[in-house]
Short mmCIF file of C-alpha atoms in Angstrom, two decimals:
data_model
loop_
_atom_site.label_atom_id
_atom_site.label_comp_id
_atom_site.label_asym_id
_atom_site.label_seq_id
_atom_site.Cartn_x
_atom_site.Cartn_y
_atom_site.Cartn_z
CA MET A 1233 -154.67 168.87 -76.51
CA PHE A 1234 -153.90 171.00 -73.47
CA GLU A 1235 -155.83 171.65 -70.28
CA VAL A 1236 -155.05 174.86 -68.42
CA GLU A 1237 -156.20 176.10 -65.03
CA PHE A 1238 -155.67 179.35 -63.15
CA SER A 1239 -156.44 179.80 -59.46
CA ILE A 1240 -156.13 182.36 -56.68
CA ARG A 1241 -154.61 181.36 -53.37
CA SER A 1242 -156.81 181.81 -50.33
CA GLY A 1243 -156.03 183.73 -47.18
CA GLN A 1244 -154.55 186.87 -48.73
CA GLY A 1245 -156.86 189.43 -47.19
CA GLU A 1246 -158.77 191.92 -49.33
CA PRO A 1247 -158.67 190.97 -53.03
CA SER A 1248 -156.33 192.98 -55.24
CA GLY A 1249 -154.76 192.79 -58.68
CA PHE A 1250 -151.57 191.62 -56.97
CA ASP A 1251 -153.09 188.46 -55.48
CA LEU A 1252 -150.96 185.36 -55.66
CA GLY A 1253 -152.20 182.34 -57.54
CA ASP A 1254 -151.17 179.32 -59.49
CA MET A 1255 -151.20 177.98 -63.01
CA VAL A 1256 -151.44 174.37 -64.13
CA ILE A 1257 -150.97 173.23 -67.71
CA GLU A 1258 -151.34 169.63 -68.78
CA GLY A 1259 -150.49 168.10 -72.14
CA GLU A 1260 -150.38 164.57 -73.47
CA TYR A 1261 -146.83 164.02 -72.14
CA GLY A 1262 -146.99 165.68 -68.75
CA ALA A 1263 -148.10 168.54 -66.56
CA ALA A 1264 -146.55 171.58 -64.94
CA SER A 1265 -147.83 173.52 -61.96
CA SER A 1266 -146.61 176.58 -60.11
CA GLY A 1267 -148.00 175.17 -56.86
CA ASP A 1268 -146.24 173.10 -54.21
CA HIS A 1269 -142.64 174.08 -54.98
CA VAL A 1270 -139.76 175.00 -52.73
CA PRO A 1271 -138.94 177.77 -53.23
CA ASP A 1272 -142.48 178.93 -53.88
CA GLN A 1273 -143.41 179.51 -57.54
CA GLY A 1274 -146.79 181.14 -56.96
CA MET A 1275 -147.27 184.22 -59.10
CA MET A 1276 -149.19 187.46 -59.22
CA ILE A 1277 -151.95 185.70 -61.08
CA TYR A 1278 -153.81 188.55 -62.79
CA PRO A 1279 -150.77 190.07 -64.53
CA SER A 1280 -149.46 186.57 -65.27
CA VAL A 1281 -152.62 185.47 -67.07
CA THR A 1282 -152.58 188.77 -69.00
CA LEU A 1283 -148.94 188.21 -69.99
CA LEU A 1284 -149.63 184.64 -71.12
CA LEU A 1285 -152.56 185.75 -73.29
CA ASP A 1286 -150.48 188.50 -74.88
CA SER A 1287 -147.59 186.10 -75.49
CA LEU A 1288 -149.82 183.52 -77.16
CA LYS A 1289 -151.22 186.23 -79.43
CA THR A 1290 -147.73 186.76 -80.90
CA LEU A 1291 -147.39 183.03 -81.58
CA LEU A 1292 -150.81 182.79 -83.15
CA ALA A 1293 -150.16 185.79 -85.39
CA GLY A 1294 -146.85 184.26 -86.52
CA GLU A 1295 -144.89 187.23 -85.16
CA LYS A 1296 -142.62 184.87 -83.23
CA LYS A 1297 -141.82 181.17 -83.47
CA ARG A 1298 -140.46 180.89 -79.96
CA ILE A 1299 -141.43 182.51 -76.69
CA SER A 1300 -140.62 181.97 -73.05
CA PHE A 1301 -143.28 182.85 -70.53
CA THR A 1302 -142.31 183.55 -66.94
CA GLY A 1303 -145.13 184.51 -64.62
CA THR A 1304 -145.06 187.80 -62.76
CA ASP A 1305 -142.93 187.65 -59.59
CA THR A 1306 -142.12 183.94 -59.94
CA SER A 1307 -139.61 181.60 -61.49
CA PHE A 1308 -142.36 179.44 -63.04
CA ARG A 1309 -141.54 179.28 -66.75
CA LEU A 1310 -143.05 177.74 -69.86
CA ASP A 1311 -141.35 177.59 -73.24
CA PHE A 1312 -143.32 177.61 -76.50
CA LYS A 1313 -141.88 176.72 -79.89
CA VAL A 1314 -143.71 176.56 -83.22
CA ASP A 1315 -142.36 174.06 -85.73
CA LYS A 1316 -144.10 172.54 -88.76
CA GLY A 1317 -147.46 173.99 -87.77
CA LEU A 1318 -147.41 172.68 -84.20
CA VAL A 1319 -146.53 174.43 -80.97
CA SER A 1320 -144.63 172.47 -78.35
CA VAL A 1321 -144.88 173.45 -74.70
CA SER A 1322 -142.12 172.56 -72.29
CA THR A 1323 -140.85 173.45 -68.87
CA ALA A 1324 -137.27 172.97 -67.68
CA GLY A 1325 -136.55 171.10 -70.91
CA VAL A 1326 -139.39 168.61 -70.36
CA LEU A 1327 -141.94 168.42 -73.18
CA LEU A 1328 -145.53 168.67 -71.93
CA GLY A 1329 -147.22 168.28 -75.30
CA ARG A 1330 -147.83 169.60 -78.80
CA SER A 1331 -150.84 171.05 -80.55
CA ARG A 1332 -151.88 173.48 -83.23
CA PRO A 1333 -151.32 177.07 -82.04
CA GLU A 1334 -155.03 177.85 -82.31
CA ASP A 1335 -155.94 174.81 -80.18
CA LEU A 1336 -153.50 175.85 -77.46
CA SER A 1337 -154.76 179.43 -77.65
CA TYR A 1338 -158.35 178.23 -77.36
CA ALA A 1339 -157.53 176.12 -74.28
CA VAL A 1340 -155.83 179.06 -72.56
CA LEU A 1341 -158.54 181.51 -73.63
CA ARG A 1342 -161.30 179.24 -72.35
CA SER A 1343 -159.61 178.85 -68.97
CA ALA A 1344 -158.68 182.54 -68.70
CA THR A 1345 -162.26 183.54 -69.52
CA SER A 1346 -163.59 181.23 -66.82
CA PHE A 1347 -161.01 182.60 -64.38
CA ALA A 1348 -162.02 186.19 -65.23
CA ASP A 1349 -165.72 185.38 -64.90
CA ASP A 1350 -165.14 183.86 -61.45
CA SER A 1351 -162.66 186.33 -60.01
CA LEU A 1352 -162.63 189.81 -61.58
CA SER A 1353 -165.80 190.91 -59.80
CA ARG A 1354 -164.01 190.41 -56.47
CA LEU A 1355 -161.43 193.09 -57.28
CA PRO A 1356 -161.94 196.69 -56.19
CA ALA A 1357 -163.56 198.94 -58.79
CA GLY A 1358 -160.95 200.54 -61.00
CA ASP A 1359 -158.22 197.95 -60.28
CA ALA A 1360 -156.00 197.96 -63.38
CA ALA A 1361 -155.85 194.16 -63.35
CA GLN A 1362 -159.50 194.09 -64.47
CA SER A 1363 -159.08 196.25 -67.55
CA ASP A 1364 -155.72 194.68 -68.48
CA LEU A 1365 -157.03 191.12 -68.32
CA LEU A 1366 -160.25 191.97 -70.17
CA ALA A 1367 -158.28 193.73 -72.92
CA SER A 1368 -155.96 190.74 -73.34
CA LEU A 1369 -158.89 188.33 -73.48
CA ARG A 1370 -160.49 190.47 -76.17
CA ASP A 1371 -157.22 190.80 -78.13
CA LEU A 1372 -156.51 187.06 -78.16
CA HIS A 1373 -160.12 186.31 -79.13
CA THR A 1374 -159.82 188.81 -82.01
CA ALA A 1375 -156.51 187.29 -83.13
CA MET A 1376 -158.04 183.81 -83.08
CA THR A 1377 -161.01 185.00 -85.13
CA ARG A 1378 -158.69 186.57 -87.71
CA GLU A 1379 -156.55 183.43 -87.85
CA GLY A 1380 -159.65 181.28 -88.35
CA GLN A 1381 -160.83 183.52 -91.19
CA ARG A 1382 -157.42 183.27 -92.89
CA ARG A 1383 -157.53 179.48 -92.76
CA ASP A 1384 -161.07 179.29 -94.22
#
């Protein structure tokens, strides 16, 4: 099982869709974080969360068996590989853990939803980051619902 967390860095002035933030993902074998690296691996958090959700949707739908996620404006990278019904997550060749694709998707969706609930209202009205993130949350939720119906 994976635990995922998204956060916005403080002290950036007025909130915007380009705010920097960090991502932490923890599996049964280890954890990876974009924080506390030299050079800095903080990312534009709103587009990065959106990109991760969209990437996981392709894994869940079976469109791809392997994806590499690199956050927006960072070198922080996660690699996902589906094999024998399980998705492995690694960074820099180090395995963080394995789970069913739908379990990983649920963990990311749950954290991304909490992040959106806590932070999207701070953005200026009409900021594209709001609509993009909300659309990706909806799309992954829909894909998970379809996948669950196929398995039933």
